[in-house]
């Protein structure tokens, strides 16, 4: 049951082989035993979880269950869930109990009937690629506990990898779902910007943030995404489109697919073992009947610099609300208003968050705005245009998710730029707002998982998930689990 | 050496929507602190703004009313600064691309020979949200925050520096105030802060380039606006005449002292780090929507004023007075319709509304919409004066009876109280005879050349007739009798 697929769990629940309460207890017990080591969860509340599971069992018994009712999940601690402590892994929100539900929480838990096992660890305010910036401590990669799980959705990825939950939510601003999925041997999907409501998802960079799913397979991700996505009038950037079943293309014929290979994804800078695994995956697709074409994204080199202007700019403003006035951390001692702001924010935010607030404040300042922010927006348009050109010649783009496998804890902490470059293959996708996913495609010599990235055109998530599914039918990389069991 | 005063106004108009500009919370004034603040207004983590269509429509109504250009695409930006009553740490406003550009307001300023018409150009009008309120009265030694007002929709209307005196500034503010109420986008309640002005004031020697301006913030009455500008102008001229220089600054007006004091100088001006709000899409106004809004606009004050002069033969003054508010204009036209539409009735209705009704409403502190005397009732009264059923003086009695609800309409009151005018010459002659014989002294005085005595006699006859005798006839018969000697 620990590593069972969602459809297996669903069948077991429907056949009354197991109850939702029993399933929840199974995972809660594993969390109780293993979380101290992995640190994947910030908050676990057995009472709430079991109450939700009891409700799910009632729905199952009454016959008004949805396909996901009673199935446990873990929520990234960036989603507000009413009555749950919601910290964003920051001291600033250490004791913040959310008084309302994010739309994602409403849809997955209140409507679909999934049962939350708890709130997962993450980089503070989703700023990081290693999960080391969390106020609640680093998350360990279940494949090697001396290594990072990736970030910012590192807790979600580690929890799924360690078998602490069947599936977890994540958010992806520059790779925060795909990179940890890659580093933990999982499948993680970031949909088109505007598909998943951002209401109740604590904002990092509003124009880039997008909710998504980390699971073991494309099939599992598709099931959860179908329940999670949809137009939300509470989010003005949410797209008014009919609801979709993202599993619908899983069994569609694969023939005639053209895979685009951006040459920028296959040049220097990528670890050789990663590249070997990606090439092998490509060969597998060719064997399955896919054609390939080389494409180019000439402005991709602008993506990291553009991202590190736009994301901090938006963040510097988004994080202004954490001022110690209405909720959240307030310094115990201050002489006046200015000091209250300064001390509360100095003490409440960690170093990486403060670094990005400073960068963002700087690039928006009078006299610098045109040179940085506007210039970055121009670069963003060029990058989006590059993708549009590429998609004229292919159905999907393929490449590595991350230039390397999981790095050692502390290895990149001293050099922010080196850390930022670990997102070099994922960031452009957020700037363009495209859907993308990462799926396991092999292991390096150290036994660490390698991720393959598939990037689709706008609204093509069902197709991208199906392309991943075809690979997962032909390979078994996604079925491997770390030997971290106690 | 003559000084020229240059004034531009920025006016914050609170839009009369039921809910806030970016949340569903109520905008009602005066509720218990923080009871009208939703998660969005409180800026809880994760919340997002959604634009209130009603607020946009208000801006469209205004833009169309002043002949401004409605932007095909306008953009909401974030104005970043920290303040305890600004929950998000930024205000959502419009910066580079406002919803309305240009337009104008026509004003009439000054009195007597100084009276002149003028067109004040508008720079722009943009939508934004209001902040909350800091409550500085001691709450256990701390400052309180009330976020009920946070997120209230505002239209900030910016004029060109076209005004040349405090009077013009006040005339502009009044015309703007009348307009926003007229088109129903603001309740105009200045005490509650629904309409407040910032005045940019500078002075220069005639013909020279613009002087350094100082901005007087948050003037919430026409009187303060006038006093603040007058003080600021006087002070700036004094400084310049003493050889000093004006420092650009933002100042506050203290009504108690009648003076302005500096709030912040140019040096501590904020860098607001404006950038487009990524939570809100650019606002595109569909042509259909704009056209529907245009069709739904009421006839505007200026057009109505012109029509009152042209169609009803009203004086420019009366037409202006009757178009101060839409309610007044509607009342006038309804009264006229009830009286029968002709120029004499129009003039009479106008007088009744501007004099008797206005005075009575003023005394009771009522708005014309709350008048106990309906427009139809006033029209009925005017009609009975016009057809000489009653005199103007008796009309005042009927009006009072209508006010007190003593009868359904003028006719019922005239009948019930027996107020019909006496026009029978025989009856009036008889009364004249009686008065003359009873007031020999007055008659003698009149004959001795005292004109005043004649009025006393008229008064006596009217008194004897209980005010109902036709005054012209009394006058005429009395004169005949006195001039003509004994019968």
mmCIF file of N, CA and C in Angstrom, chain B residues 299-376:
data_model
loop_
_atom_site.group_PDB
_atom_site.id
_atom_site.type_symbol
_atom_site.label_atom_id
_atom_site.label_comp_id
_atom_site.label_asym_id
_atom_site.label_seq_id
_atom_site.Cartn_x
_atom_site.Cartn_y
_atom_site.Cartn_z
ATOM 1 N N UNK B 299 -28.890 63.251 -18.535
ATOM 2 C CA UNK B 299 -28.533 64.516 -19.170
ATOM 3 C C UNK B 299 -27.605 65.264 -18.210
ATOM 4 N N UNK B 300 -26.528 65.783 -18.701
ATOM 5 C CA UNK B 300 -25.521 66.373 -17.819
ATOM 6 C C UNK B 300 -25.892 67.803 -17.426
ATOM 7 N N UNK B 301 -25.370 68.304 -16.321
ATOM 8 C CA UNK B 301 -25.788 69.604 -15.781
ATOM 9 C C UNK B 301 -25.707 70.737 -16.803
ATOM 10 N N UNK B 302 -24.634 70.776 -17.547
ATOM 11 C CA UNK B 302 -24.442 71.881 -18.492
ATOM 12 C C UNK B 302 -25.521 71.852 -19.578
ATOM 13 N N UNK B 303 -25.785 70.667 -20.094
ATOM 14 C CA UNK B 303 -26.801 70.528 -21.145
ATOM 15 C C UNK B 303 -28.178 70.904 -20.596
ATOM 16 N N UNK B 304 -28.421 70.477 -19.379
ATOM 17 C CA UNK B 304 -29.711 70.752 -18.760
ATOM 18 C C UNK B 304 -29.875 72.253 -18.511
ATOM 19 N N UNK B 305 -28.804 72.892 -18.059
ATOM 20 C CA UNK B 305 -28.838 74.325 -17.769
ATOM 21 C C UNK B 305 -29.205 75.093 -19.044
ATOM 22 N N UNK B 306 -28.534 74.737 -20.124
ATOM 23 C CA UNK B 306 -28.791 75.391 -21.412
ATOM 24 C C UNK B 306 -30.246 75.171 -21.843
ATOM 25 N N UNK B 307 -30.720 73.956 -21.655
ATOM 26 C CA UNK B 307 -32.080 73.630 -22.073
ATOM 27 C C UNK B 307 -33.103 74.394 -21.230
ATOM 28 N N UNK B 308 -32.843 74.562 -19.941
ATOM 29 C CA UNK B 308 -33.772 75.293 -19.075
ATOM 30 C C UNK B 308 -33.904 76.744 -19.539
ATOM 31 N N UNK B 309 -32.778 77.309 -19.959
ATOM 32 C CA UNK B 309 -32.807 78.688 -20.452
ATOM 33 C C UNK B 309 -33.574 78.746 -21.774
ATOM 34 N N UNK B 310 -33.241 77.821 -22.661
ATOM 35 C CA UNK B 310 -33.801 77.826 -24.011
ATOM 36 C C UNK B 310 -35.294 77.461 -24.001
ATOM 37 N N UNK B 311 -35.643 76.373 -23.334
ATOM 38 C CA UNK B 311 -37.013 75.857 -23.426
ATOM 39 C C UNK B 311 -37.981 76.512 -22.445
ATOM 40 N N UNK B 312 -37.484 76.942 -21.294
ATOM 41 C CA UNK B 312 -38.405 77.458 -20.277
ATOM 42 C C UNK B 312 -38.270 78.958 -20.061
ATOM 43 N N UNK B 313 -37.321 79.576 -20.775
ATOM 44 C CA UNK B 313 -37.130 81.018 -20.631
ATOM 45 C C UNK B 313 -36.616 81.420 -19.265
ATOM 46 N N UNK B 314 -35.933 80.512 -18.578
ATOM 47 C CA UNK B 314 -35.394 80.852 -17.255
ATOM 48 C C UNK B 314 -34.172 81.754 -17.399
ATOM 49 N N UNK B 315 -33.923 82.547 -16.358
ATOM 50 C CA UNK B 315 -32.700 83.359 -16.338
ATOM 51 C C UNK B 315 -31.516 82.424 -16.168
ATOM 52 N N UNK B 316 -30.343 82.904 -16.540
ATOM 53 C CA UNK B 316 -29.128 82.101 -16.401
ATOM 54 C C UNK B 316 -28.938 81.722 -14.935
ATOM 55 N N UNK B 317 -29.261 82.672 -14.063
ATOM 56 C CA UNK B 317 -29.102 82.432 -12.629
ATOM 57 C C UNK B 317 -30.010 81.298 -12.165
ATOM 58 N N UNK B 318 -31.314 81.414 -12.517
ATOM 59 C CA UNK B 318 -32.275 80.389 -12.089
ATOM 60 C C UNK B 318 -31.903 79.025 -12.670
ATOM 61 N N UNK B 319 -31.499 79.024 -13.936
ATOM 62 C CA UNK B 319 -31.135 77.754 -14.573
ATOM 63 C C UNK B 319 -29.952 77.116 -13.849
ATOM 64 N N UNK B 320 -29.005 77.955 -13.437
ATOM 65 C CA UNK B 320 -27.835 77.438 -12.720
ATOM 66 C C UNK B 320 -28.248 76.882 -11.363
ATOM 67 N N UNK B 321 -29.100 77.635 -10.671
ATOM 68 C CA UNK B 321 -29.527 77.210 -9.337
ATOM 69 C C UNK B 321 -30.290 75.887 -9.389
ATOM 70 N N UNK B 322 -31.122 75.745 -10.425
ATOM 71 C CA UNK B 322 -31.960 74.547 -10.508
ATOM 72 C C UNK B 322 -31.194 73.334 -11.024
ATOM 73 N N UNK B 323 -29.984 73.542 -11.482
ATOM 74 C CA UNK B 323 -29.199 72.399 -11.968
ATOM 75 C C UNK B 323 -28.008 72.120 -11.054
ATOM 76 N N UNK B 324 -28.117 72.579 -9.815
ATOM 77 C CA UNK B 324 -27.049 72.294 -8.855
ATOM 78 C C UNK B 324 -27.008 70.797 -8.543
ATOM 79 N N UNK B 325 -28.192 70.212 -8.378
ATOM 80 C CA UNK B 325 -28.232 68.751 -8.220
ATOM 81 C C UNK B 325 -29.284 68.197 -9.168
ATOM 82 N N UNK B 326 -29.112 66.933 -9.499
ATOM 83 C CA UNK B 326 -30.068 66.273 -10.386
ATOM 84 C C UNK B 326 -31.450 66.228 -9.742
ATOM 85 N N UNK B 327 -31.468 66.045 -8.417
ATOM 86 C CA UNK B 327 -32.735 65.968 -7.687
ATOM 87 C C UNK B 327 -33.505 67.283 -7.826
ATOM 88 N N UNK B 328 -32.804 68.406 -7.710
ATOM 89 C CA UNK B 328 -33.445 69.717 -7.834
ATOM 90 C C UNK B 328 -34.026 69.900 -9.237
ATOM 91 N N UNK B 329 -33.216 69.530 -10.227
ATOM 92 C CA UNK B 329 -33.669 69.692 -11.610
ATOM 93 C C UNK B 329 -34.894 68.819 -11.885
ATOM 94 N N UNK B 330 -34.841 67.585 -11.385
ATOM 95 C CA UNK B 330 -35.974 66.675 -11.585
ATOM 96 C C UNK B 330 -37.228 67.209 -10.889
ATOM 97 N N UNK B 331 -37.029 67.752 -9.691
ATOM 98 C CA UNK B 331 -38.146 68.306 -8.925
ATOM 99 C C UNK B 331 -38.784 69.451 -9.707
ATOM 100 N N UNK B 332 -37.922 70.317 -10.222
ATOM 101 C CA UNK B 332 -38.409 71.467 -10.980
ATOM 102 C C UNK B 332 -39.242 71.006 -12.184
ATOM 103 N N UNK B 333 -38.709 70.081 -12.932
ATOM 104 C CA UNK B 333 -39.414 69.663 -14.150
ATOM 105 C C UNK B 333 -40.734 68.942 -13.824
ATOM 106 N N UNK B 334 -40.736 68.206 -12.709
ATOM 107 C CA UNK B 334 -41.969 67.520 -12.311
ATOM 108 C C UNK B 334 -43.024 68.541 -11.856
ATOM 109 N N UNK B 335 -42.584 69.568 -11.113
ATOM 110 C CA UNK B 335 -43.501 70.608 -10.636
ATOM 111 C C UNK B 335 -44.095 71.366 -11.821
ATOM 112 N N UNK B 336 -43.213 71.659 -12.785
ATOM 113 C CA UNK B 336 -43.657 72.415 -13.956
ATOM 114 C C UNK B 336 -44.686 71.601 -14.764
ATOM 115 N N UNK B 337 -44.429 70.328 -14.895
ATOM 116 C CA UNK B 337 -45.355 69.458 -15.627
ATOM 117 C C UNK B 337 -46.724 69.464 -14.942
ATOM 118 N N UNK B 338 -46.724 69.460 -13.591
ATOM 119 C CA UNK B 338 -47.983 69.456 -12.844
ATOM 120 C C UNK B 338 -48.697 70.796 -12.963
ATOM 121 N N UNK B 339 -47.922 71.886 -13.018
ATOM 122 C CA UNK B 339 -48.518 73.228 -13.087
ATOM 123 C C UNK B 339 -49.042 73.523 -14.485
ATOM 124 N N UNK B 340 -48.474 72.882 -15.467
ATOM 125 C CA UNK B 340 -48.772 73.214 -16.860
ATOM 126 C C UNK B 340 -47.577 73.953 -17.422
ATOM 127 N N UNK B 341 -47.027 73.376 -18.522
ATOM 128 C CA UNK B 341 -45.765 73.900 -19.015
ATOM 129 C C UNK B 341 -45.927 75.176 -19.832
ATOM 130 N N UNK B 342 -45.607 76.319 -19.197
ATOM 131 C CA UNK B 342 -45.431 77.561 -19.954
ATOM 132 C C UNK B 342 -44.387 78.402 -19.227
ATOM 133 N N UNK B 343 -43.893 79.416 -19.884
ATOM 134 C CA UNK B 343 -42.762 80.161 -19.324
ATOM 135 C C UNK B 343 -43.103 80.856 -18.008
ATOM 136 N N UNK B 344 -44.385 81.333 -17.874
ATOM 137 C CA UNK B 344 -44.770 82.005 -16.624
ATOM 138 C C UNK B 344 -44.749 81.010 -15.478
ATOM 139 N N UNK B 345 -45.312 79.822 -15.729
ATOM 140 C CA UNK B 345 -45.294 78.791 -14.689
ATOM 141 C C UNK B 345 -43.873 78.359 -14.371
ATOM 142 N N UNK B 346 -43.013 78.298 -15.408
ATOM 143 C CA UNK B 346 -41.624 77.903 -15.186
ATOM 144 C C UNK B 346 -40.966 78.883 -14.230
ATOM 145 N N UNK B 347 -41.191 80.178 -14.478
ATOM 146 C CA UNK B 347 -40.586 81.197 -13.634
ATOM 147 C C UNK B 347 -41.121 81.092 -12.212
ATOM 148 N N UNK B 348 -42.436 80.864 -12.121
ATOM 149 C CA UNK B 348 -43.061 80.755 -10.811
ATOM 150 C C UNK B 348 -42.560 79.521 -10.054
ATOM 151 N N UNK B 349 -42.512 78.389 -10.737
ATOM 152 C CA UNK B 349 -42.003 77.165 -10.096
ATOM 153 C C UNK B 349 -40.565 77.393 -9.612
ATOM 154 N N UNK B 350 -39.757 78.004 -10.490
ATOM 155 C CA UNK B 350 -38.358 78.261 -10.142
ATOM 156 C C UNK B 350 -38.276 79.101 -8.871
ATOM 157 N N UNK B 351 -39.107 80.165 -8.801
ATOM 158 C CA UNK B 351 -39.076 81.028 -7.616
ATOM 159 C C UNK B 351 -39.488 80.294 -6.358
ATOM 160 N N UNK B 352 -40.560 79.528 -6.478
ATOM 161 C CA UNK B 352 -41.015 78.768 -5.302
ATOM 162 C C UNK B 352 -39.928 77.812 -4.801
ATOM 163 N N UNK B 353 -39.257 77.148 -5.753
ATOM 164 C CA UNK B 353 -38.231 76.165 -5.363
ATOM 165 C C UNK B 353 -37.018 76.871 -4.759
ATOM 166 N N UNK B 354 -36.590 77.964 -5.410
ATOM 167 C CA UNK B 354 -35.358 78.634 -4.968
ATOM 168 C C UNK B 354 -35.556 79.440 -3.689
ATOM 169 N N UNK B 355 -36.807 79.939 -3.467
ATOM 170 C CA UNK B 355 -37.026 80.798 -2.301
ATOM 171 C C UNK B 355 -37.724 80.042 -1.165
ATOM 172 N N UNK B 356 -38.994 79.785 -1.339
ATOM 173 C CA UNK B 356 -39.780 79.225 -0.221
ATOM 174 C C UNK B 356 -39.369 77.804 0.145
ATOM 175 N N UNK B 357 -39.288 76.951 -0.888
ATOM 176 C CA UNK B 357 -38.961 75.555 -0.612
ATOM 177 C C UNK B 357 -37.536 75.452 -0.065
ATOM 178 N N UNK B 358 -36.602 76.168 -0.707
ATOM 179 C CA UNK B 358 -35.199 76.100 -0.281
ATOM 180 C C UNK B 358 -35.059 76.546 1.176
ATOM 181 N N UNK B 359 -35.759 77.627 1.533
ATOM 182 C CA UNK B 359 -35.649 78.163 2.894
ATOM 183 C C UNK B 359 -36.206 77.158 3.906
ATOM 184 N N UNK B 360 -37.353 76.586 3.559
ATOM 185 C CA UNK B 360 -37.986 75.645 4.479
ATOM 186 C C UNK B 360 -37.132 74.385 4.643
ATOM 187 N N UNK B 361 -36.602 73.866 3.508
ATOM 188 C CA UNK B 361 -35.741 72.667 3.560
ATOM 189 C C UNK B 361 -34.507 72.956 4.401
ATOM 190 N N UNK B 362 -33.963 74.131 4.171
ATOM 191 C CA UNK B 362 -32.749 74.541 4.875
ATOM 192 C C UNK B 362 -32.992 74.584 6.383
ATOM 193 N N UNK B 363 -34.149 75.157 6.750
ATOM 194 C CA UNK B 363 -34.506 75.292 8.151
ATOM 195 C C UNK B 363 -34.617 73.911 8.812
ATOM 196 N N UNK B 364 -35.156 72.954 8.087
ATOM 197 C CA UNK B 364 -35.364 71.613 8.658
ATOM 198 C C UNK B 364 -34.171 70.692 8.422
ATOM 199 N N UNK B 365 -33.183 71.213 7.664
ATOM 200 C CA UNK B 365 -32.019 70.365 7.365
ATOM 201 C C UNK B 365 -32.356 69.190 6.466
ATOM 202 N N UNK B 366 -33.246 69.418 5.503
ATOM 203 C CA UNK B 366 -33.649 68.326 4.600
ATOM 204 C C UNK B 366 -33.098 68.544 3.199
ATOM 205 N N UNK B 367 -32.941 67.425 2.473
ATOM 206 C CA UNK B 367 -32.586 67.477 1.057
ATOM 207 C C UNK B 367 -33.891 67.569 0.272
ATOM 208 N N UNK B 368 -33.793 68.028 -0.963
ATOM 209 C CA UNK B 368 -35.009 68.217 -1.760
ATOM 210 C C UNK B 368 -35.740 66.883 -1.977
ATOM 211 N N UNK B 369 -34.965 65.800 -2.037
ATOM 212 C CA UNK B 369 -35.585 64.480 -2.232
ATOM 213 C C UNK B 369 -36.446 64.088 -1.029
ATOM 214 N N UNK B 370 -36.165 64.709 0.105
ATOM 215 C CA UNK B 370 -36.930 64.383 1.318
ATOM 216 C C UNK B 370 -38.069 65.377 1.561
ATOM 217 N N UNK B 371 -38.308 66.296 0.626
ATOM 218 C CA UNK B 371 -39.292 67.346 0.845
ATOM 219 C C UNK B 371 -40.694 66.779 1.102
ATOM 220 N N UNK B 372 -41.352 67.247 2.186
ATOM 221 C CA UNK B 372 -42.730 66.796 2.443
ATOM 222 C C UNK B 372 -43.690 67.297 1.371
ATOM 223 N N UNK B 373 -43.345 68.418 0.736
ATOM 224 C CA UNK B 373 -44.188 68.926 -0.353
ATOM 225 C C UNK B 373 -43.664 68.314 -1.655
ATOM 226 N N UNK B 374 -44.487 67.508 -2.297
ATOM 227 C CA UNK B 374 -44.022 66.862 -3.522
ATOM 228 C C UNK B 374 -44.024 67.862 -4.678
ATOM 229 N N UNK B 375 -43.307 67.494 -5.740
ATOM 230 C CA UNK B 375 -43.254 68.361 -6.920
ATOM 231 C C UNK B 375 -44.660 68.550 -7.494
ATOM 232 N N UNK B 376 -45.456 67.503 -7.487
ATOM 233 C CA UNK B 376 -46.821 67.597 -8.017
ATOM 234 C C UNK B 376 -47.657 68.561 -7.182
#
